[in-house]
PDB file of C-alpha atoms in Angstrom:
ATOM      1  CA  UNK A   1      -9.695 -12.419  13.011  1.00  0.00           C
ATOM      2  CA  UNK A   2     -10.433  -8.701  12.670  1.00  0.00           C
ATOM      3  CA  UNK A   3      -8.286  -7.679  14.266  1.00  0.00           C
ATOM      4  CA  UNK A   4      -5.891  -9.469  12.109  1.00  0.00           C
ATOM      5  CA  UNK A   5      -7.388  -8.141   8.934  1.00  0.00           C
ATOM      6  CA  UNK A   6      -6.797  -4.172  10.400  1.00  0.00           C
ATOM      7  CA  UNK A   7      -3.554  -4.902  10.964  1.00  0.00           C
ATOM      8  CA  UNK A   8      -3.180  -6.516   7.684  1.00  0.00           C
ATOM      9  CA  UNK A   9      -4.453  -3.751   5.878  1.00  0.00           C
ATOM     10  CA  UNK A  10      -2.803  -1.051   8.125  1.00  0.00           C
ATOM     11  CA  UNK A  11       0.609  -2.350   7.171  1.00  0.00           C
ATOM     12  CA  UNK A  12      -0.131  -2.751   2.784  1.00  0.00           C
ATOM     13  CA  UNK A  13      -1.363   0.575   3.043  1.00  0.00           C
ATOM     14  CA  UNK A  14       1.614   1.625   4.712  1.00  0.00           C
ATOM     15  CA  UNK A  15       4.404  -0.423   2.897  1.00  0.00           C
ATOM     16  CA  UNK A  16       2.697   0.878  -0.435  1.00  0.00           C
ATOM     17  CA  UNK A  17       3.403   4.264   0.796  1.00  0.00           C
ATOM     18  CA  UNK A  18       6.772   3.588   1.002  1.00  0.00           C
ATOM     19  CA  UNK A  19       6.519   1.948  -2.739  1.00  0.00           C
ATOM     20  CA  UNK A  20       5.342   5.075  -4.453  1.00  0.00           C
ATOM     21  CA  UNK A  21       7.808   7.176  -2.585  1.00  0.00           C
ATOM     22  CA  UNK A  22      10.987   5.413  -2.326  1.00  0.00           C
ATOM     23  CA  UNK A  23      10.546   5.518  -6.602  1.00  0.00           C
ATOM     24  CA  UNK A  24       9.941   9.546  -6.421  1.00  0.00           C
ATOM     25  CA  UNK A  25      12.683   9.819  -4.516  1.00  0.00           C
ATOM     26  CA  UNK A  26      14.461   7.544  -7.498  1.00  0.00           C
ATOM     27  CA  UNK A  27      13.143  10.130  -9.843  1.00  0.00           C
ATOM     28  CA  UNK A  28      15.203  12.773  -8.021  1.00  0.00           C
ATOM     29  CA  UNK A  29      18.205  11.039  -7.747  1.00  0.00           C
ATOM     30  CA  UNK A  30      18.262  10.446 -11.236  1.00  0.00           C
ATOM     31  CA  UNK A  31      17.957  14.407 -11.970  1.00  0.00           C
ATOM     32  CA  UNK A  32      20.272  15.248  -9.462  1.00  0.00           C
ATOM     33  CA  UNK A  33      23.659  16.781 -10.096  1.00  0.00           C
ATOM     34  CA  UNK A  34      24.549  18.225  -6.593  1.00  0.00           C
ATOM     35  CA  UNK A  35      26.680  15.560  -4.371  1.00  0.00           C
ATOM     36  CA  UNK A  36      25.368  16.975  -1.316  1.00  0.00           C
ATOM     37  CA  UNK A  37      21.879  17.103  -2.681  1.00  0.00           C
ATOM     38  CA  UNK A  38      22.664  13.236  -4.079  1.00  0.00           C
ATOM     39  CA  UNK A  39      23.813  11.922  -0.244  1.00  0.00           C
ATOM     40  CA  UNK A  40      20.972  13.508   1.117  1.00  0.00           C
ATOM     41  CA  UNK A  41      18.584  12.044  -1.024  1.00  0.00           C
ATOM     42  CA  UNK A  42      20.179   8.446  -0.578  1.00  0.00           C
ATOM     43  CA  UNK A  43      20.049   8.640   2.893  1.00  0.00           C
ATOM     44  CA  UNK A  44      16.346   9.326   2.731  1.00  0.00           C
ATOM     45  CA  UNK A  45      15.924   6.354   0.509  1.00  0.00           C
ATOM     46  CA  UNK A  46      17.707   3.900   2.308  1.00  0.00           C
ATOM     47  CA  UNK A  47      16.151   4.663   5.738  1.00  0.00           C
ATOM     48  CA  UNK A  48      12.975   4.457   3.876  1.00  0.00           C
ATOM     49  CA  UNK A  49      14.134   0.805   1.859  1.00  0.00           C
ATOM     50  CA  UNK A  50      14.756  -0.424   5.369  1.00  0.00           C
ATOM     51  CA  UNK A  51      12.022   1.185   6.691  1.00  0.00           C
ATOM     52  CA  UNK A  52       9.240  -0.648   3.936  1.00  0.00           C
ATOM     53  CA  UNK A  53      10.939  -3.671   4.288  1.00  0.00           C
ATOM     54  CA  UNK A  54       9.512  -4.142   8.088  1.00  0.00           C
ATOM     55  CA  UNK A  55       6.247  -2.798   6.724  1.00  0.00           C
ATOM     56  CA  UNK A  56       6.252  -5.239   3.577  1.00  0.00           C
ATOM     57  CA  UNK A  57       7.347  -8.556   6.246  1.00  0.00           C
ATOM     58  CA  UNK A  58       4.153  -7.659   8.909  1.00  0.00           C
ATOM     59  CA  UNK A  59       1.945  -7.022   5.489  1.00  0.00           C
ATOM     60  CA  UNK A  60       3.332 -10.458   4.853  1.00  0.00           C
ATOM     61  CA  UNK A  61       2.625 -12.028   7.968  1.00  0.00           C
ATOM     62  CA  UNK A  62      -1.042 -10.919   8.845  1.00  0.00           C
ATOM     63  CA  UNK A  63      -1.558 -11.847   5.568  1.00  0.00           C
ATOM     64  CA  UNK A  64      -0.575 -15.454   5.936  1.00  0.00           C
ATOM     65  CA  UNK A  65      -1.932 -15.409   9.553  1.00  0.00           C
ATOM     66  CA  UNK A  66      -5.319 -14.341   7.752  1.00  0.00           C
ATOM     67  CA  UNK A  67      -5.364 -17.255   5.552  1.00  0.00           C
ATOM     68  CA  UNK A  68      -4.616 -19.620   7.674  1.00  0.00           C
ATOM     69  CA  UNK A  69      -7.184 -18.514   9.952  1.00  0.00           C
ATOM     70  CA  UNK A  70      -9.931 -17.716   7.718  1.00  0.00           C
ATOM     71  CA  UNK A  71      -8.826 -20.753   5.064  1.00  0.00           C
ATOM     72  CA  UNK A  72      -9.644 -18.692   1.861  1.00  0.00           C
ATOM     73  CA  UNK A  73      -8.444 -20.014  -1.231  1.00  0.00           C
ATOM     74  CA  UNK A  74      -9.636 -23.532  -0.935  1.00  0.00           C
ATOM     75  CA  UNK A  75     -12.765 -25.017  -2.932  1.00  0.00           C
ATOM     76  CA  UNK A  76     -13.984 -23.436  -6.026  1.00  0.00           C
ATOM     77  CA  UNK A  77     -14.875 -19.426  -6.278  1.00  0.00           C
ATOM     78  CA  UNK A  78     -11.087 -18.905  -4.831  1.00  0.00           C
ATOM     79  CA  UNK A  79      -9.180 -17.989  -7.966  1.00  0.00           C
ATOM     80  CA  UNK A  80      -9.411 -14.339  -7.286  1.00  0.00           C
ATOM     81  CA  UNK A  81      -7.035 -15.209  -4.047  1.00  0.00           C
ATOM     82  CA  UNK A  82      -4.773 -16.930  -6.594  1.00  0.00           C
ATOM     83  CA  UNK A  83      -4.463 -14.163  -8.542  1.00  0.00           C
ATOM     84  CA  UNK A  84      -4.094 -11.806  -5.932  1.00  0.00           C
ATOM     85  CA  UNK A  85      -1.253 -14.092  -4.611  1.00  0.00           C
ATOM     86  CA  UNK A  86       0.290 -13.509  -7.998  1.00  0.00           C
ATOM     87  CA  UNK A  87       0.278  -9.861  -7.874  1.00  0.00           C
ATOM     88  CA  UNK A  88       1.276  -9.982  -4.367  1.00  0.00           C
ATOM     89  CA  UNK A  89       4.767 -12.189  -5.810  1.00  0.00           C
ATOM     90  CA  UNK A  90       5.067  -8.957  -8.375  1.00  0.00           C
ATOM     91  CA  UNK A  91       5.000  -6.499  -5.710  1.00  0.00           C
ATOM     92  CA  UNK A  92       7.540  -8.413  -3.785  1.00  0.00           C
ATOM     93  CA  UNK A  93       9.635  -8.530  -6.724  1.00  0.00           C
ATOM     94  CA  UNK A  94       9.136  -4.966  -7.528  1.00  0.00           C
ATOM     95  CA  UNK A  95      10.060  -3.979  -3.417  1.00  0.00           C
ATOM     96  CA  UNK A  96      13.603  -6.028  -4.056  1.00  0.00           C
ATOM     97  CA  UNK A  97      13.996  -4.185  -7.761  1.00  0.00           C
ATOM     98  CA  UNK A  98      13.872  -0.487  -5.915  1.00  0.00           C
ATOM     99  CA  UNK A  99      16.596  -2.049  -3.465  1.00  0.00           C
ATOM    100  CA  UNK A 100      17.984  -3.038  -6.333  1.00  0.00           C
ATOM    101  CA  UNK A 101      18.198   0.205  -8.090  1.00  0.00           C
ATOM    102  CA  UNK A 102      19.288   2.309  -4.678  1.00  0.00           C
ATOM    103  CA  UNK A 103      22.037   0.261  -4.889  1.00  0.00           C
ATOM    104  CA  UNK A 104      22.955   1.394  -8.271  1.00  0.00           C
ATOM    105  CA  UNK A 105      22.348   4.713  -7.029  1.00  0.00           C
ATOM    106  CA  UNK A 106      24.866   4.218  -4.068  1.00  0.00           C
ATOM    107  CA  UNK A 107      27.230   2.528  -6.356  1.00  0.00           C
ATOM    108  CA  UNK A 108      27.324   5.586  -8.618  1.00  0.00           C
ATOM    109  CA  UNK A 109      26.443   3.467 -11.510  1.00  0.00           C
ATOM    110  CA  UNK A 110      23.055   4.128 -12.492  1.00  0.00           C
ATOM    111  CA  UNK A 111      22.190   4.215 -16.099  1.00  0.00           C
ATOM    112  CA  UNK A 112      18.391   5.529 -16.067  1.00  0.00           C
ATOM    113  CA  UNK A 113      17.253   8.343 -16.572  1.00  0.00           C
ATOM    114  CA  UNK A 114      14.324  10.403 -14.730  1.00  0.00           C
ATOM    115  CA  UNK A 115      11.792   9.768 -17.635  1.00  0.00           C
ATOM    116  CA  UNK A 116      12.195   6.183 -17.081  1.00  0.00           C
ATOM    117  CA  UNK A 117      11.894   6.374 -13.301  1.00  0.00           C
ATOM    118  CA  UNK A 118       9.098   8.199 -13.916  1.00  0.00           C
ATOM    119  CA  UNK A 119       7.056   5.355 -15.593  1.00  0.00           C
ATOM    120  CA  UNK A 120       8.969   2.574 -13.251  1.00  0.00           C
ATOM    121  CA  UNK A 121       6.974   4.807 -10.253  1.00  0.00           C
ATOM    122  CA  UNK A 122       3.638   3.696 -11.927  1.00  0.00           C
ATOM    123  CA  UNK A 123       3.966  -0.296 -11.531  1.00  0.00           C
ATOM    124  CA  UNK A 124       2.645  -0.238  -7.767  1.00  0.00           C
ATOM    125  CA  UNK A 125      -0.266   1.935  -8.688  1.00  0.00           C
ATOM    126  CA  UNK A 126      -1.518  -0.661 -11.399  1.00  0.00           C
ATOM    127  CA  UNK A 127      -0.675  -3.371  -9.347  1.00  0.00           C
ATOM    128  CA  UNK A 128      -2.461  -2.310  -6.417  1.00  0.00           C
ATOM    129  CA  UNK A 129      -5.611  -1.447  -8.360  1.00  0.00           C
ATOM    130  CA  UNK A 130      -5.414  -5.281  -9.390  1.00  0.00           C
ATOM    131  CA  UNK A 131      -5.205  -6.400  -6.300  1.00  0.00           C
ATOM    132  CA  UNK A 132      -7.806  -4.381  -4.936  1.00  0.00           C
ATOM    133  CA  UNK A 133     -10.275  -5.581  -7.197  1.00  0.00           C
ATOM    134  CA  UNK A 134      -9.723  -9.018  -6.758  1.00  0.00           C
ATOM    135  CA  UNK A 135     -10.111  -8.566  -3.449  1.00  0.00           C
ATOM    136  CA  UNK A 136     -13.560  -6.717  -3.272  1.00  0.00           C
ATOM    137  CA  UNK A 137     -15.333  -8.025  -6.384  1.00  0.00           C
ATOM    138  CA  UNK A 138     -14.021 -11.394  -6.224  1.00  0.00           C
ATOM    139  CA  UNK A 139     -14.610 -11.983 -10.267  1.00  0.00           C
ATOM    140  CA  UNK A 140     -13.669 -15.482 -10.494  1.00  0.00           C
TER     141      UNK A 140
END
Protein backbone atom coordinates (compact mmCIF):
# COMPACT_ATOMS: atom_id res chain seq x y z
CA UNK A 1 0.00 0.00 0.00
CA UNK A 2 2.96 2.39 -0.06
CA UNK A 3 3.66 2.15 -2.82
CA UNK A 4 0.24 3.16 -3.73
CA UNK A 5 0.26 6.16 -1.48
CA UNK A 6 3.78 7.54 -3.48
CA UNK A 7 2.18 7.23 -6.43
CA UNK A 8 -0.85 8.86 -5.14
CA UNK A 9 0.87 11.71 -3.94
CA UNK A 10 3.38 11.90 -6.89
CA UNK A 11 0.52 12.46 -9.29
CA UNK A 12 -1.69 15.48 -6.85
CA UNK A 13 1.47 17.08 -6.61
CA UNK A 14 1.89 16.95 -10.15
CA UNK A 15 -1.72 17.61 -11.49
CA UNK A 16 -1.71 20.68 -8.98
CA UNK A 17 1.20 21.90 -10.86
CA UNK A 18 -0.59 21.93 -13.80
CA UNK A 19 -3.61 23.79 -11.77
CA UNK A 20 -1.61 26.81 -10.77
CA UNK A 21 -0.08 27.07 -14.17
CA UNK A 22 -2.59 26.36 -16.72
CA UNK A 23 -4.48 29.66 -14.71
CA UNK A 24 -1.08 31.86 -15.15
CA UNK A 25 -1.03 31.03 -18.40
CA UNK A 26 -4.99 32.27 -18.33
CA UNK A 27 -3.66 35.43 -16.85
CA UNK A 28 -1.58 35.98 -19.99
CA UNK A 29 -3.99 35.25 -22.39
CA UNK A 30 -6.22 37.60 -20.97
CA UNK A 31 -3.45 40.52 -21.32
CA UNK A 32 -2.49 39.50 -24.54
CA UNK A 33 -3.03 41.52 -27.68
CA UNK A 34 -0.53 39.84 -30.15
CA UNK A 35 -2.31 36.87 -32.30
CA UNK A 36 0.84 35.13 -32.61
CA UNK A 37 1.67 35.65 -29.00
CA UNK A 38 -2.29 34.53 -28.28
CA UNK A 39 -1.84 30.96 -30.48
CA UNK A 40 1.22 30.37 -28.82
CA UNK A 41 0.00 30.72 -25.53
CA UNK A 42 -3.16 28.47 -26.31
CA UNK A 43 -1.22 25.87 -27.56
CA UNK A 44 0.74 25.76 -24.34
CA UNK A 45 -2.47 25.61 -22.44
CA UNK A 46 -4.16 23.04 -24.16
CA UNK A 47 -1.22 20.57 -24.25
CA UNK A 48 -1.02 21.32 -20.65
CA UNK A 49 -5.28 20.88 -20.08
CA UNK A 50 -4.71 17.52 -21.70
CA UNK A 51 -1.70 16.99 -20.13
CA UNK A 52 -3.34 17.52 -16.17
CA UNK A 53 -6.16 15.71 -17.13
CA UNK A 54 -4.03 12.23 -17.20
CA UNK A 55 -2.36 13.53 -14.06
CA UNK A 56 -5.80 14.48 -12.31
CA UNK A 57 -7.43 10.60 -13.55
CA UNK A 58 -4.10 8.51 -11.91
CA UNK A 59 -4.43 11.16 -8.77
CA UNK A 60 -7.94 9.81 -8.99
CA UNK A 61 -7.28 6.32 -9.19
CA UNK A 62 -4.49 5.67 -6.50
CA UNK A 63 -6.63 7.55 -4.57
CA UNK A 64 -9.60 5.25 -4.77
CA UNK A 65 -7.19 2.24 -4.95
CA UNK A 66 -5.90 3.68 -1.47
CA UNK A 67 -9.20 3.61 0.08
CA UNK A 68 -10.24 0.66 -0.86
CA UNK A 69 -7.21 -0.88 0.31
CA UNK A 70 -6.60 0.85 3.44
CA UNK A 71 -10.70 1.26 4.16
CA UNK A 72 -10.40 4.84 5.65
CA UNK A 73 -13.46 6.65 6.06
CA UNK A 74 -15.50 4.08 7.82
CA UNK A 75 -16.36 4.17 11.72
CA UNK A 76 -16.21 7.31 13.64
CA UNK A 77 -12.92 9.78 13.62
CA UNK A 78 -13.34 9.65 9.55
CA UNK A 79 -15.00 12.97 8.84
CA UNK A 80 -11.79 14.62 7.95
CA UNK A 81 -11.79 12.00 4.78
CA UNK A 82 -15.31 13.33 4.12
CA UNK A 83 -14.31 16.57 3.96
CA UNK A 84 -11.35 16.04 2.09
CA UNK A 85 -13.59 14.13 -0.43
CA UNK A 86 -15.48 17.38 -0.65
CA UNK A 87 -12.64 19.50 -1.52
CA UNK A 88 -11.37 16.88 -3.73
CA UNK A 89 -15.21 17.28 -5.80
CA UNK A 90 -14.16 21.28 -5.82
CA UNK A 91 -10.92 20.70 -7.34
CA UNK A 92 -12.44 18.49 -9.92
CA UNK A 93 -14.87 21.07 -10.64
CA UNK A 94 -12.36 23.77 -10.70
CA UNK A 95 -9.91 21.34 -13.33
CA UNK A 96 -13.25 21.22 -15.79
CA UNK A 97 -13.87 25.28 -15.14
CA UNK A 98 -10.07 26.07 -16.58
CA UNK A 99 -11.14 23.70 -19.60
CA UNK A 100 -13.91 25.57 -19.52
CA UNK A 101 -12.41 28.94 -19.78
CA UNK A 102 -9.53 27.76 -22.54
CA UNK A 103 -12.32 27.17 -24.45
CA UNK A 104 -13.54 30.64 -24.24
CA UNK A 105 -10.14 31.59 -24.93
CA UNK A 106 -10.06 29.44 -28.20
CA UNK A 107 -13.46 30.60 -29.06
CA UNK A 108 -12.31 34.23 -28.97
CA UNK A 109 -15.02 35.03 -26.60
CA UNK A 110 -13.62 35.59 -23.34
CA UNK A 111 -15.01 38.28 -21.20
CA UNK A 112 -12.44 38.39 -18.11
CA UNK A 113 -10.09 40.28 -17.54
CA UNK A 114 -6.40 39.59 -16.09
CA UNK A 115 -7.31 41.01 -12.57
CA UNK A 116 -9.92 38.47 -12.33
CA UNK A 117 -7.75 35.61 -13.55
CA UNK A 118 -5.53 36.70 -11.23
CA UNK A 119 -7.70 35.91 -8.11
CA UNK A 120 -9.42 32.75 -10.08
CA UNK A 121 -5.40 31.43 -9.95
CA UNK A 122 -5.73 31.46 -6.07
CA UNK A 123 -8.70 28.79 -5.61
CA UNK A 124 -6.22 25.67 -5.88
CA UNK A 125 -3.84 27.19 -3.41
CA UNK A 126 -6.67 27.50 -0.66
CA UNK A 127 -8.04 24.41 -1.58
CA UNK A 128 -5.03 22.47 -1.35
CA UNK A 129 -4.06 23.94 2.02
CA UNK A 130 -7.58 22.45 3.11
CA UNK A 131 -6.97 19.41 2.00
CA UNK A 132 -3.68 19.12 3.34
CA UNK A 133 -4.72 19.71 6.69
CA UNK A 134 -7.34 17.38 6.81
CA UNK A 135 -5.17 15.02 5.79
CA UNK A 136 -2.27 15.40 8.39
CA UNK A 137 -4.10 16.70 11.47
CA UNK A 138 -7.12 14.76 11.00
CA UNK A 139 -9.37 17.44 13.21
CA UNK A 140 -12.53 15.66 13.25
Amino acid sequence: MLWVKAFHILFVMSWFAGLFYLPRILVNLAMESHAAATERLLLMARKLYRFMTILAVLALVFGLWLWQGYGIGKGPGNGWLHAKLAFVILLIGYHHACGSLLKKFEKGVNKRSHVWFRWFNEVPVILLLAVLILVVVKPF
